Short mmCIF file of C-alpha atoms and ligand atoms in Angstrom, two decimals:
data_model
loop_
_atom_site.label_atom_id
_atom_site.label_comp_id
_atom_site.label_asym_id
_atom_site.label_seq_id
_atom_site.Cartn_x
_atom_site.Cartn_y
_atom_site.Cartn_z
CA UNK A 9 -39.32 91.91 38.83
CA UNK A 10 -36.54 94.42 38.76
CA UNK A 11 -37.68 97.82 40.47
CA UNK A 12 -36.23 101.04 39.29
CA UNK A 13 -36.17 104.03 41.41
CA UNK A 14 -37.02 107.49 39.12
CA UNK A 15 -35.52 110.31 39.75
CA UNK A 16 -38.63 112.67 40.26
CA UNK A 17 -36.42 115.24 38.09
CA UNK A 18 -33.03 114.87 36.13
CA UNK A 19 -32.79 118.58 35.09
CA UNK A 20 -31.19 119.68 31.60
CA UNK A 21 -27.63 121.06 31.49
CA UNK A 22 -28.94 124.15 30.52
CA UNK A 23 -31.77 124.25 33.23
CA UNK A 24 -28.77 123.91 35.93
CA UNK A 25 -27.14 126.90 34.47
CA UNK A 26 -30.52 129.01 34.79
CA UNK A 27 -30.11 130.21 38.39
CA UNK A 28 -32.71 132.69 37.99
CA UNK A 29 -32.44 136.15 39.18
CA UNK A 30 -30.51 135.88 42.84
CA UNK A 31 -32.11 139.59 43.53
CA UNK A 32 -35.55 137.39 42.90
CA UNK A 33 -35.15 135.88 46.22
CA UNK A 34 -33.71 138.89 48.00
CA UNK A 35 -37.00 140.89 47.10
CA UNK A 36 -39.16 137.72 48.01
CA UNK A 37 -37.77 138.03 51.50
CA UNK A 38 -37.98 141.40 51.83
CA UNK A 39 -41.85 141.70 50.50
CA UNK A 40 -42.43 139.70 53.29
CA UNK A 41 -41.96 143.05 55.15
CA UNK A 42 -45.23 144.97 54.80
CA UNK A 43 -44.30 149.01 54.25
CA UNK A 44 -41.38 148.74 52.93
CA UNK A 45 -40.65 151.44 50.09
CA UNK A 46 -38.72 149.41 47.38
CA UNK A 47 -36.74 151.49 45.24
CA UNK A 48 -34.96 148.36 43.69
CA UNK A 49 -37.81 147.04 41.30
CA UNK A 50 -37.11 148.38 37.53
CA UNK A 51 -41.08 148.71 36.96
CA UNK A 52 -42.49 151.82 35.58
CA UNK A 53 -44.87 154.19 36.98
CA UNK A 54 -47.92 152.28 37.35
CA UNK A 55 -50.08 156.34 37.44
CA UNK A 56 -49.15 156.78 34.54
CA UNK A 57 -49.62 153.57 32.52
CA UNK A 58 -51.54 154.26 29.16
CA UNK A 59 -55.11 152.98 30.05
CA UNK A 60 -57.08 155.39 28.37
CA UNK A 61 -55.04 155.69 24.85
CA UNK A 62 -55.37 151.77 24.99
CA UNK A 63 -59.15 151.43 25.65
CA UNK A 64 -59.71 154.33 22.86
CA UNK A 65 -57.54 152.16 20.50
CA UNK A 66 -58.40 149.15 20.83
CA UNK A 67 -62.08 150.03 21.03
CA UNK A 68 -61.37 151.19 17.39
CA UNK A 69 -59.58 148.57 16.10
CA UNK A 70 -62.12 145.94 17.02
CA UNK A 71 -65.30 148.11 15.78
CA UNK A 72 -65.02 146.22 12.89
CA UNK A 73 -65.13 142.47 12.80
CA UNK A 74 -63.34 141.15 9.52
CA UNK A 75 -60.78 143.09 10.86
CA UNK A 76 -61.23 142.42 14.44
CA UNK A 77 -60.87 138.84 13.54
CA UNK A 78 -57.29 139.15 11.28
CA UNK A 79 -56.15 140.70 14.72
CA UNK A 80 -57.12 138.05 16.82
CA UNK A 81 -55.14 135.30 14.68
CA UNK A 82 -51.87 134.69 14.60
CA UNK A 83 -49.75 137.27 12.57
CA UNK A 84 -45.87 136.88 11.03
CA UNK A 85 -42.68 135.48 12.62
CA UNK A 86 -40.56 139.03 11.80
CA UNK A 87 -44.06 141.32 13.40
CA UNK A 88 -46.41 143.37 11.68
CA UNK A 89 -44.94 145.34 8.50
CA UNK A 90 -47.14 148.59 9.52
CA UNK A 91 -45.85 148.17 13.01
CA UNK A 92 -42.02 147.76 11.87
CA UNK A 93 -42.40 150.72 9.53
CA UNK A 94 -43.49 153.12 12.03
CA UNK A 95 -40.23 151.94 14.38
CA UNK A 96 -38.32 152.92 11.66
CA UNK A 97 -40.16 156.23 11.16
CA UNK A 98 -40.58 156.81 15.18
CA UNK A 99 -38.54 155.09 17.64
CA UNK A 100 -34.99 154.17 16.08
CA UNK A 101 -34.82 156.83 12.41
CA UNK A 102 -31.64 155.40 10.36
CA UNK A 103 -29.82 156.78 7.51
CA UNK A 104 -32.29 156.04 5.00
CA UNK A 105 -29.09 154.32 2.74
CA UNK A 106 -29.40 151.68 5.46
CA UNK A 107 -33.07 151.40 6.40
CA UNK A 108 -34.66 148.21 5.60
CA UNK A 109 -38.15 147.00 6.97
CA UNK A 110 -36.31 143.74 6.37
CA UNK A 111 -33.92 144.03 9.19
CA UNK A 112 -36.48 144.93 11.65
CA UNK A 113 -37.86 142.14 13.91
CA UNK A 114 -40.60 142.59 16.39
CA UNK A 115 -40.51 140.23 19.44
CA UNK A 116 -42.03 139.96 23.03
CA UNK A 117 -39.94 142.47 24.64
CA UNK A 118 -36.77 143.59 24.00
CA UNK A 119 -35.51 140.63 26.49
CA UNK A 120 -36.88 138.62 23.88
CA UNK A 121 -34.84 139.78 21.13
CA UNK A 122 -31.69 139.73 23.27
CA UNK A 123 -32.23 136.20 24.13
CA UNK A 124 -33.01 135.23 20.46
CA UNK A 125 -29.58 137.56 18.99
CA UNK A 126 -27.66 135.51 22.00
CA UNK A 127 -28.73 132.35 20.84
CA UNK A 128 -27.71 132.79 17.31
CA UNK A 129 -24.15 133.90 18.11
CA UNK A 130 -22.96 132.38 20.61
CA UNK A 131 -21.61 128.69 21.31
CA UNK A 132 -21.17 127.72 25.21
CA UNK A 133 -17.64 129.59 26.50
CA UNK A 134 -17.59 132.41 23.83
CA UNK A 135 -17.58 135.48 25.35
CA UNK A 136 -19.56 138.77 25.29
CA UNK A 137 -17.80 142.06 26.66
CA UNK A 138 -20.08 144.05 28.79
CA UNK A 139 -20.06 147.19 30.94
CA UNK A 140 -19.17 147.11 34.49
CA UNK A 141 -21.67 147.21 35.98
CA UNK A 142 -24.19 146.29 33.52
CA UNK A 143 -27.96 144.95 32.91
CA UNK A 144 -28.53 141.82 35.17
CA UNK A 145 -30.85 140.24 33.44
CA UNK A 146 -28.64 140.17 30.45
CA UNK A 147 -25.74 138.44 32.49
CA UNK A 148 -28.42 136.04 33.61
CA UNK A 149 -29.08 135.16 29.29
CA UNK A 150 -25.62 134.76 29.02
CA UNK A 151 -24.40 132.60 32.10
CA UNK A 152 -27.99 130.20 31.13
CA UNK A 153 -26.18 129.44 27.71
CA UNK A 154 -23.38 129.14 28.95
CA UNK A 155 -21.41 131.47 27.62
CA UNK A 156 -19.00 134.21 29.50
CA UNK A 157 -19.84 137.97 30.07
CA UNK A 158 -16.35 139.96 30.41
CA UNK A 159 -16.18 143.42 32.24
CA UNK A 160 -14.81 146.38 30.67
CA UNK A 161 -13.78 149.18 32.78
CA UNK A 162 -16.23 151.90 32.55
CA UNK A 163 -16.26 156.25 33.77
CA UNK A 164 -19.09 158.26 33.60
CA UNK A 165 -19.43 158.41 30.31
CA UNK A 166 -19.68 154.21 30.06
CA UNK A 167 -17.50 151.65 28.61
CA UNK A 168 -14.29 152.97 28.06
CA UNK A 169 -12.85 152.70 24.33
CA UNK A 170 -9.01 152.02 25.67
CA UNK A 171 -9.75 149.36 28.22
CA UNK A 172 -12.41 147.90 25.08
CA UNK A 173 -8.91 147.81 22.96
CA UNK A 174 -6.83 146.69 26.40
CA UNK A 175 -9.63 143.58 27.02
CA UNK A 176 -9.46 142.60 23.63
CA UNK A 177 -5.64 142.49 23.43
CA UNK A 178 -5.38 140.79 26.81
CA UNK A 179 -7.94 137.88 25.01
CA UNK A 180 -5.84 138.10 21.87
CA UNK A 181 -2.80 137.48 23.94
CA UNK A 182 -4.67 134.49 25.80
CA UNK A 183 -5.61 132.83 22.33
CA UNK A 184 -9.44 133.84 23.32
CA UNK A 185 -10.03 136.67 20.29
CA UNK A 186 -12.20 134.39 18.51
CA UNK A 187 -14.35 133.42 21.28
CA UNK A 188 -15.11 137.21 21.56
CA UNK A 189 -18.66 137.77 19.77
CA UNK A 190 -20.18 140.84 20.86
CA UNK A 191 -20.01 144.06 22.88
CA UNK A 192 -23.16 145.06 24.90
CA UNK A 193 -23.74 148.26 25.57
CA UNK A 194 -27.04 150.13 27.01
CA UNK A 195 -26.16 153.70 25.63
CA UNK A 196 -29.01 155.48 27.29
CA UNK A 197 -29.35 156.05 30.65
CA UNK A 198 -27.54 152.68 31.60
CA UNK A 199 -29.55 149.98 33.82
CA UNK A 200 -28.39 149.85 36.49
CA UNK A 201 -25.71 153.18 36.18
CA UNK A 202 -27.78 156.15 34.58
CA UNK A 203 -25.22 156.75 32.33
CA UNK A 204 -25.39 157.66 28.18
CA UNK A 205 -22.69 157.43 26.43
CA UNK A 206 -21.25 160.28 24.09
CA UNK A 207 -21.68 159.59 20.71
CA UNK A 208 -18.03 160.02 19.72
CA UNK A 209 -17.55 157.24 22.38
CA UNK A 210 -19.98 153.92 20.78
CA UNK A 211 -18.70 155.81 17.52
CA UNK A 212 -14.90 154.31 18.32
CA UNK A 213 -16.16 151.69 20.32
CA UNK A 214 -18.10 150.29 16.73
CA UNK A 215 -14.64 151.31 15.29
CA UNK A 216 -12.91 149.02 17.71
CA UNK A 217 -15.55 145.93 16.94
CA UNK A 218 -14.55 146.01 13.64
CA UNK A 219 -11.09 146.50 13.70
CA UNK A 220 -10.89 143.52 16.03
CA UNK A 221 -12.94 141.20 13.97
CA UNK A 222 -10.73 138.96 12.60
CA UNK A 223 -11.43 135.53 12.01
CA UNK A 224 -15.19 136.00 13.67
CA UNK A 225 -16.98 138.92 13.56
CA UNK A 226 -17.67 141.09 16.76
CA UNK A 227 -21.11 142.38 16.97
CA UNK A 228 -22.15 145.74 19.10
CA UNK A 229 -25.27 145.16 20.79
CA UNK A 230 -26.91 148.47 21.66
CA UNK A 231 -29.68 148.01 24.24
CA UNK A 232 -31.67 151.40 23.68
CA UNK A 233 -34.54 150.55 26.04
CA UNK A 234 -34.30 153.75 27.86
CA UNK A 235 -33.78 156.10 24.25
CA UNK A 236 -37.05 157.90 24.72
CA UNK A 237 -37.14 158.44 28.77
CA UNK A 238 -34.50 161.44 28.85
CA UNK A 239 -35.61 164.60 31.10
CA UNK A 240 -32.69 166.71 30.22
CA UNK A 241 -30.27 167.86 27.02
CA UNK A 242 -30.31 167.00 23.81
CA UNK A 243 -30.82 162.75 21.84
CA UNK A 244 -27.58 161.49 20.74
CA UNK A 245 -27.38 159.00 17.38
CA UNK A 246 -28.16 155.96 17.54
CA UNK A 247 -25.19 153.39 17.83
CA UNK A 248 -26.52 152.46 14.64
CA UNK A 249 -25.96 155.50 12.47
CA UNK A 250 -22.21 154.78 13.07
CA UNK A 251 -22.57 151.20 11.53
CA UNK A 252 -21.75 152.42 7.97
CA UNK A 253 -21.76 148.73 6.05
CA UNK A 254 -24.84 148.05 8.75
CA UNK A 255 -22.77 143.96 9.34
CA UNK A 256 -21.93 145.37 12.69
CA UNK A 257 -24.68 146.58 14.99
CA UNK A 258 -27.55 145.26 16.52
CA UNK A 259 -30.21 147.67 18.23
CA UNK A 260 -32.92 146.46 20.92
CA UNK A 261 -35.54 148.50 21.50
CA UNK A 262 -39.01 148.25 23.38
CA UNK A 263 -42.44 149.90 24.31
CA UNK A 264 -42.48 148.51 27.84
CA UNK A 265 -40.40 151.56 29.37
CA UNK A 266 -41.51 154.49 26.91
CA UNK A 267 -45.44 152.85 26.94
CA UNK A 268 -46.44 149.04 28.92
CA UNK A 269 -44.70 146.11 29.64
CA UNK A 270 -47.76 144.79 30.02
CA UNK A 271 -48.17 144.89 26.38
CA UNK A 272 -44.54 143.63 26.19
CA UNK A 273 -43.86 144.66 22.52
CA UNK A 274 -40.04 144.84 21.67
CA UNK A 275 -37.94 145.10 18.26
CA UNK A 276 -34.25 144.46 16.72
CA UNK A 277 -33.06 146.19 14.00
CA UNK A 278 -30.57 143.23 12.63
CA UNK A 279 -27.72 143.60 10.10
CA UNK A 280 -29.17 141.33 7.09
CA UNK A 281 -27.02 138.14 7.89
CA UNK A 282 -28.67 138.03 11.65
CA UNK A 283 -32.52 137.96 10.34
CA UNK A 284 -32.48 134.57 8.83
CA UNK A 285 -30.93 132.70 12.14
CA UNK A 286 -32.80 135.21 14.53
CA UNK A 287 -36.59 133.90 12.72
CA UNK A 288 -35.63 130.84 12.47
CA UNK A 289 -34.74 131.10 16.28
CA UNK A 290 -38.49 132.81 16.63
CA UNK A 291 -40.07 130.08 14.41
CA UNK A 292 -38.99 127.36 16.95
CA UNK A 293 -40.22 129.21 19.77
CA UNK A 294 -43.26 131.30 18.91
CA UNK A 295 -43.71 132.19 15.44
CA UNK A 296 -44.44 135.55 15.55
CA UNK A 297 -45.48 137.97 18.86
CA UNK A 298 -48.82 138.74 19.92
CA UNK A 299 -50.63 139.76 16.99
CA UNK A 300 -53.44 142.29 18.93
CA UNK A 301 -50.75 144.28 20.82
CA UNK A 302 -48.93 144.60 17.78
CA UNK A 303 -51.73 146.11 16.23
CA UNK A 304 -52.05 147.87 18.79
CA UNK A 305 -48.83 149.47 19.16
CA UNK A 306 -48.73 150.45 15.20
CA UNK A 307 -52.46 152.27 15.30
CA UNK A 308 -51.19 154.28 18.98
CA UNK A 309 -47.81 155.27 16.49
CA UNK A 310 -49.68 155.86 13.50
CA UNK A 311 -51.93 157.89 15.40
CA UNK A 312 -48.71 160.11 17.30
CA UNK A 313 -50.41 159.23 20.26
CA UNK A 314 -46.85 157.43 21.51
CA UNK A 315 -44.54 160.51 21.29
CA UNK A 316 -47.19 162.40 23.35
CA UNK A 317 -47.49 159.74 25.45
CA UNK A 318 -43.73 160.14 25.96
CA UNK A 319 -44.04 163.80 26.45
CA UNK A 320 -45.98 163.35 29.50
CA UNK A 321 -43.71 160.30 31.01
CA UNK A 322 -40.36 162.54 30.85
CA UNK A 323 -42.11 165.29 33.10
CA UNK A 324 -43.57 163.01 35.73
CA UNK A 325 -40.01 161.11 35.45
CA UNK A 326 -38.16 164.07 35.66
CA UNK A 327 -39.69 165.26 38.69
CA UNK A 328 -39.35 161.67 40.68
CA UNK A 329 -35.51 161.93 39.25
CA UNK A 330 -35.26 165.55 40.77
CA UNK A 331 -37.18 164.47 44.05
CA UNK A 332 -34.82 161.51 44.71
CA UNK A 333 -31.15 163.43 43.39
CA UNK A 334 -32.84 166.48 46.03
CA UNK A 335 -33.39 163.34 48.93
CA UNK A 336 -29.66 162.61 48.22
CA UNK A 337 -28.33 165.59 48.84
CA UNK A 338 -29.82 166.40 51.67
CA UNK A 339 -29.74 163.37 53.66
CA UNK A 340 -26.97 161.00 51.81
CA UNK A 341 -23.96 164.18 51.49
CA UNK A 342 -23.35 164.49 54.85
CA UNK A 343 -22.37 160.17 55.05
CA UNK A 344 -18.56 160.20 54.44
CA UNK A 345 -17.61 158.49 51.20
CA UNK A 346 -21.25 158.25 49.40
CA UNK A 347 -21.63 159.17 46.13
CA UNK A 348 -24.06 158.67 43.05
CA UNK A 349 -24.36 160.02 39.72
CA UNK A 350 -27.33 162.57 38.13
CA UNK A 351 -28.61 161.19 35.09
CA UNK A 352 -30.30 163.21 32.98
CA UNK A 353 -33.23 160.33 32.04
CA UNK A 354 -34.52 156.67 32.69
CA UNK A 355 -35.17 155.39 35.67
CA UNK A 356 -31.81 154.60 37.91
CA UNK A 357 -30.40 156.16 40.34
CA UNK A 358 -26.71 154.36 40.92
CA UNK A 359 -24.35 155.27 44.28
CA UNK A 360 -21.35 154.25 45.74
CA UNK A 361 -20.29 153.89 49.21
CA UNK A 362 -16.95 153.40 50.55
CA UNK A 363 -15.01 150.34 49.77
CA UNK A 364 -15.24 148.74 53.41
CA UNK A 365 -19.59 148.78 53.07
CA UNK A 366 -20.49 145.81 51.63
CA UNK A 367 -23.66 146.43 50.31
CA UNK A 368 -25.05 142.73 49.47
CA UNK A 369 -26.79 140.26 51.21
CA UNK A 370 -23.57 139.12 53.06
CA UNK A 371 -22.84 142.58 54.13
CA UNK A 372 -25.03 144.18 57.24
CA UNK A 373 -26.87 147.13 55.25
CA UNK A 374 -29.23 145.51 53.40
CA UNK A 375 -30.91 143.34 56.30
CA UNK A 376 -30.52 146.89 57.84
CA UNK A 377 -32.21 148.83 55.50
CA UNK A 378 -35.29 146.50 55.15
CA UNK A 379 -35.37 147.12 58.67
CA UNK A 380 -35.29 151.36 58.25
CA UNK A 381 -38.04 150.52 55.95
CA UNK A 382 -36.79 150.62 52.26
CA UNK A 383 -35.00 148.47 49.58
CA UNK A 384 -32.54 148.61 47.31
CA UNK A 385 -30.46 146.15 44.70
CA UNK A 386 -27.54 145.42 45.53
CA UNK A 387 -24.92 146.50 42.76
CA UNK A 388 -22.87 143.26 42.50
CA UNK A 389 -25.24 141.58 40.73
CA UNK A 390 -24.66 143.68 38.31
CA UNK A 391 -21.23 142.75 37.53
CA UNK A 392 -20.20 140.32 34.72
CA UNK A 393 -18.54 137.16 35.65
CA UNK A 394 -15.07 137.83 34.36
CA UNK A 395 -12.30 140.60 34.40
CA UNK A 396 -12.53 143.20 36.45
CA UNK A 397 -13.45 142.67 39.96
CA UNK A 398 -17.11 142.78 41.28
CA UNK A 399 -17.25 146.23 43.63
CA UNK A 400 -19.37 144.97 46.37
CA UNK A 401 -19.91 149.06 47.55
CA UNK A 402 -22.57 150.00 44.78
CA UNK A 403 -26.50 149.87 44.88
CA UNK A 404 -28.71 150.68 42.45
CA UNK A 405 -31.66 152.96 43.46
CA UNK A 406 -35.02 153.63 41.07
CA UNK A 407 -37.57 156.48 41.22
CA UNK A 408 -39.91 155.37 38.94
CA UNK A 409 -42.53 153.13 40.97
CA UNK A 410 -43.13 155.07 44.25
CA UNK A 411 -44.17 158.79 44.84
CA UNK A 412 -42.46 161.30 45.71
CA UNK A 413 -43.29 161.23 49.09
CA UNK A 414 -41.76 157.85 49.37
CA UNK A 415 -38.90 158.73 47.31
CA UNK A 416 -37.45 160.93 49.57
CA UNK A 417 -38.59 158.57 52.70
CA UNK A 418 -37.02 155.77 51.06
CA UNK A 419 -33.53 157.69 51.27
CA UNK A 420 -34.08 159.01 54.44
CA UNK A 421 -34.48 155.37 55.51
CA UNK A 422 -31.38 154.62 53.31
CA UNK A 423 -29.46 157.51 55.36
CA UNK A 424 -30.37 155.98 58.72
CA UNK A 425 -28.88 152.56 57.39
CA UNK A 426 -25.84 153.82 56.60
CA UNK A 427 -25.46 155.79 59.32
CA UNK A 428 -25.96 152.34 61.48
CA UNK A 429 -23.98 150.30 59.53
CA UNK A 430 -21.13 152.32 59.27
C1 PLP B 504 -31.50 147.56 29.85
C2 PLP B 504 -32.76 146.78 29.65
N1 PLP B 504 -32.90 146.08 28.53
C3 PLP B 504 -34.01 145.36 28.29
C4 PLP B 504 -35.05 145.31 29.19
C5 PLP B 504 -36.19 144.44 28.86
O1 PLP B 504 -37.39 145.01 28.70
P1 PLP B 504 -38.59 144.25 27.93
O2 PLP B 504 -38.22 142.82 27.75
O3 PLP B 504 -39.76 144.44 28.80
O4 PLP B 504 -38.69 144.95 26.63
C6 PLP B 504 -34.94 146.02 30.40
C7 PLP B 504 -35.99 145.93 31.41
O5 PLP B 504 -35.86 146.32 32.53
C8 PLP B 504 -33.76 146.78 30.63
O6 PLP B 504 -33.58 147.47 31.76
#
């Protein structure tokens, strides 16, 4: 008899493009350190997570069993209407000629929905413009179908609308334009940069999609997970509002920043032709997101107990933001050639140092600031896979997990790594 030997694991094509998250195993091996004040992980504050507005809730909502029960089985592959109503009411308000409960699509996060969009545009080697830097978990959804994320030059006010037209041309030139299917922006309060984009810029850079959309059509993705954490000035519009045909724009939005990722509830708002493929995408997968925590999240809406909610997030926010901008002054400005930017919301802190600093894991400041104590990510990760070149200077600092206290110890720490590694 002929023996075989199996191969305990032949892995898909698509599992060896999943890499995972390369700042997974940087954290893994700095956890290991206990007392270390991590001001890399993106997670909210966990003081002030929601616990009594859910208990309250969901206390009410199961008081009654027939309806108890409807909320315990499985609900709709698009999300609860009541719940997609009040996003349009609440979270992203449209020019009513466009609004459609239709186009709204509730999912498991707003990952989720980014996943399920990228899947129904994009064949292996097309190409997605993004900021640089930009979200890198979103570079991570691209590279795992394998398709291409492209830098665009960015200032402090984001993606910049001539080197959007300059990138485009260059593909054009190269025979790539109609590989090109979207532009992803996060227009407020950037992961990882803190940045939001003026409205008159995603105004010409939706301008720009569609002038460029020739044979295929170039979508804008606006990533608005941040929208309702701002501490300072004024909302701008909605990417959306400057779709005027609405064939152009898709908007992700969540509650896991503004109320629990725990509860994980995200949303698109789709043009019309993406709704079909994007369900049908769902169907396969899930059919429809946790029913309860949508129920959930449309009774704590319905209620206003959200925007309140939201109220009290910006001022503990604001004051971690304040505590960690103060930290940087004082001990980061005297350290030759460091620089960050002050956003005026979310949750990221991003700085610069000089060129010759190499702030990854080949580089000698991050081994030696897990040794001062603290942690940071590393900004190249951050940094699409094409175009422009990766800066390897940048790091990407959050206030939202740890106090205050350990903010400003955390930069401290930060200060005395520099200082050594310079
Ligand atoms: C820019 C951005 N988009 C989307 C998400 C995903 O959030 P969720 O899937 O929990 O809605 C995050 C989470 O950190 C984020 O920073």
């Amino acid at each position: 008899m002929t023996t075989f030997t199996i191969s305990p694991y032949l892995p898909s094509r698509r599992a060896t493009l999943a890499e995972g998250q390369p700042i997974s195993e940087l954290m893994s091996r700095a956890l290991d350190n206990p007392g270390l004040i991590s001001l890399a992980a993106g997670f909210v504050d966990g003081q002030s997570l929601p616990v009594d507005i859910v208990r309250e809730v969901m206390a009410d909502l199961l008081g009654d069993h027939a309806e108890a029960r409807a909320m315990l089985q499985y609900g709709a592959t698009p999300g609860l209407p009541a719940l997609r109503r009040e996003i349009l009411n609440q979270c992203t308000p449209m020019d009513s000629r466009q609004e459609t409960l239709d186009r709204v699509v509730i999912t498991a996060g707003s990952n989720q929905l980014l996943h399920l969009v990228a899947e129904s545009l994009l064949d292996p080697g097309d190409i997605v413009l993004c900021a640089a830097p930009t979200y890198l978990v979103f570079l991570g959804t691209l590279a795992n179908l394998g398709a291409k994320s492209w830098s665009v030059q960015t200032d402090d006010g984001g993606m910049i609308p001539e080197a959007l037209e300059e990138t485009l041309a260059q593909l054009a030139d190269a025979g790539e334009l109609a590989k090109v299917k979207a532009i992803y922006l996060v227009p407020y309060f950037d992961n990882p940069s803190g940045i939001t984009m003026p409205a008159e810029r995603v105004q010409r850079i939706v301008a720009i999609a569609k002038q460029w959309s020739h044979r295929t059509r170039i979508h804008v993705i606006a990533d608005e997970a941040y929208r309702e954490l701002r501490y300072k000035g004024e909302d701008v519009p909605s990417v959306i509002e400057f779709d005027d045909d609405g064939e152009t724009v898709i908007v992700a939005g969540t509650f896991s920043k503004s109320f629990s990722p725990g509860v994980r509830i995200g949303w698109g708002i789709l043009p019309e032709h993406l709704v079909g493929p994007v369900c049908a995408q769902k169907g396969n997968i899930d059919f429809g997101s946790p029913n309860l925590n949508q129920h959930l999240m449309a009774e704590v809406l319905r209620r206003g107990l959200f925007s309140a909610h939201v109220e009290t997030l910006r001022s503990s926010y604001s004051k971690k933001l304040d505590v960690m901008l103060n930290a940087a002054d004082e001990y980061l400005s005297p350290l030759a050639g460091v620089k960050w930017l002050r956003p005026n919301g979310g949750l990221y802190v991003w700085a610069t140092l000089p060129p010759q600093v190499d702030t990854g894991p080949a580089g000698e400041l991050f081994d030696r600031s897990v040794a001062e104590g603290m942690l940071y990510v590393p900004g190249q990760y951050c940094y699409p896979s094409e175009g422009q070149p990766v800066a390897k200077n940048c790091m990407r600092l959050s206030f939202g997990v740890q106090s205050c206290e350990k903010i400003r110890e955390g930069i401290a720490a930060l200060a005395r790594a520099i200082t050594a590694a310079y």
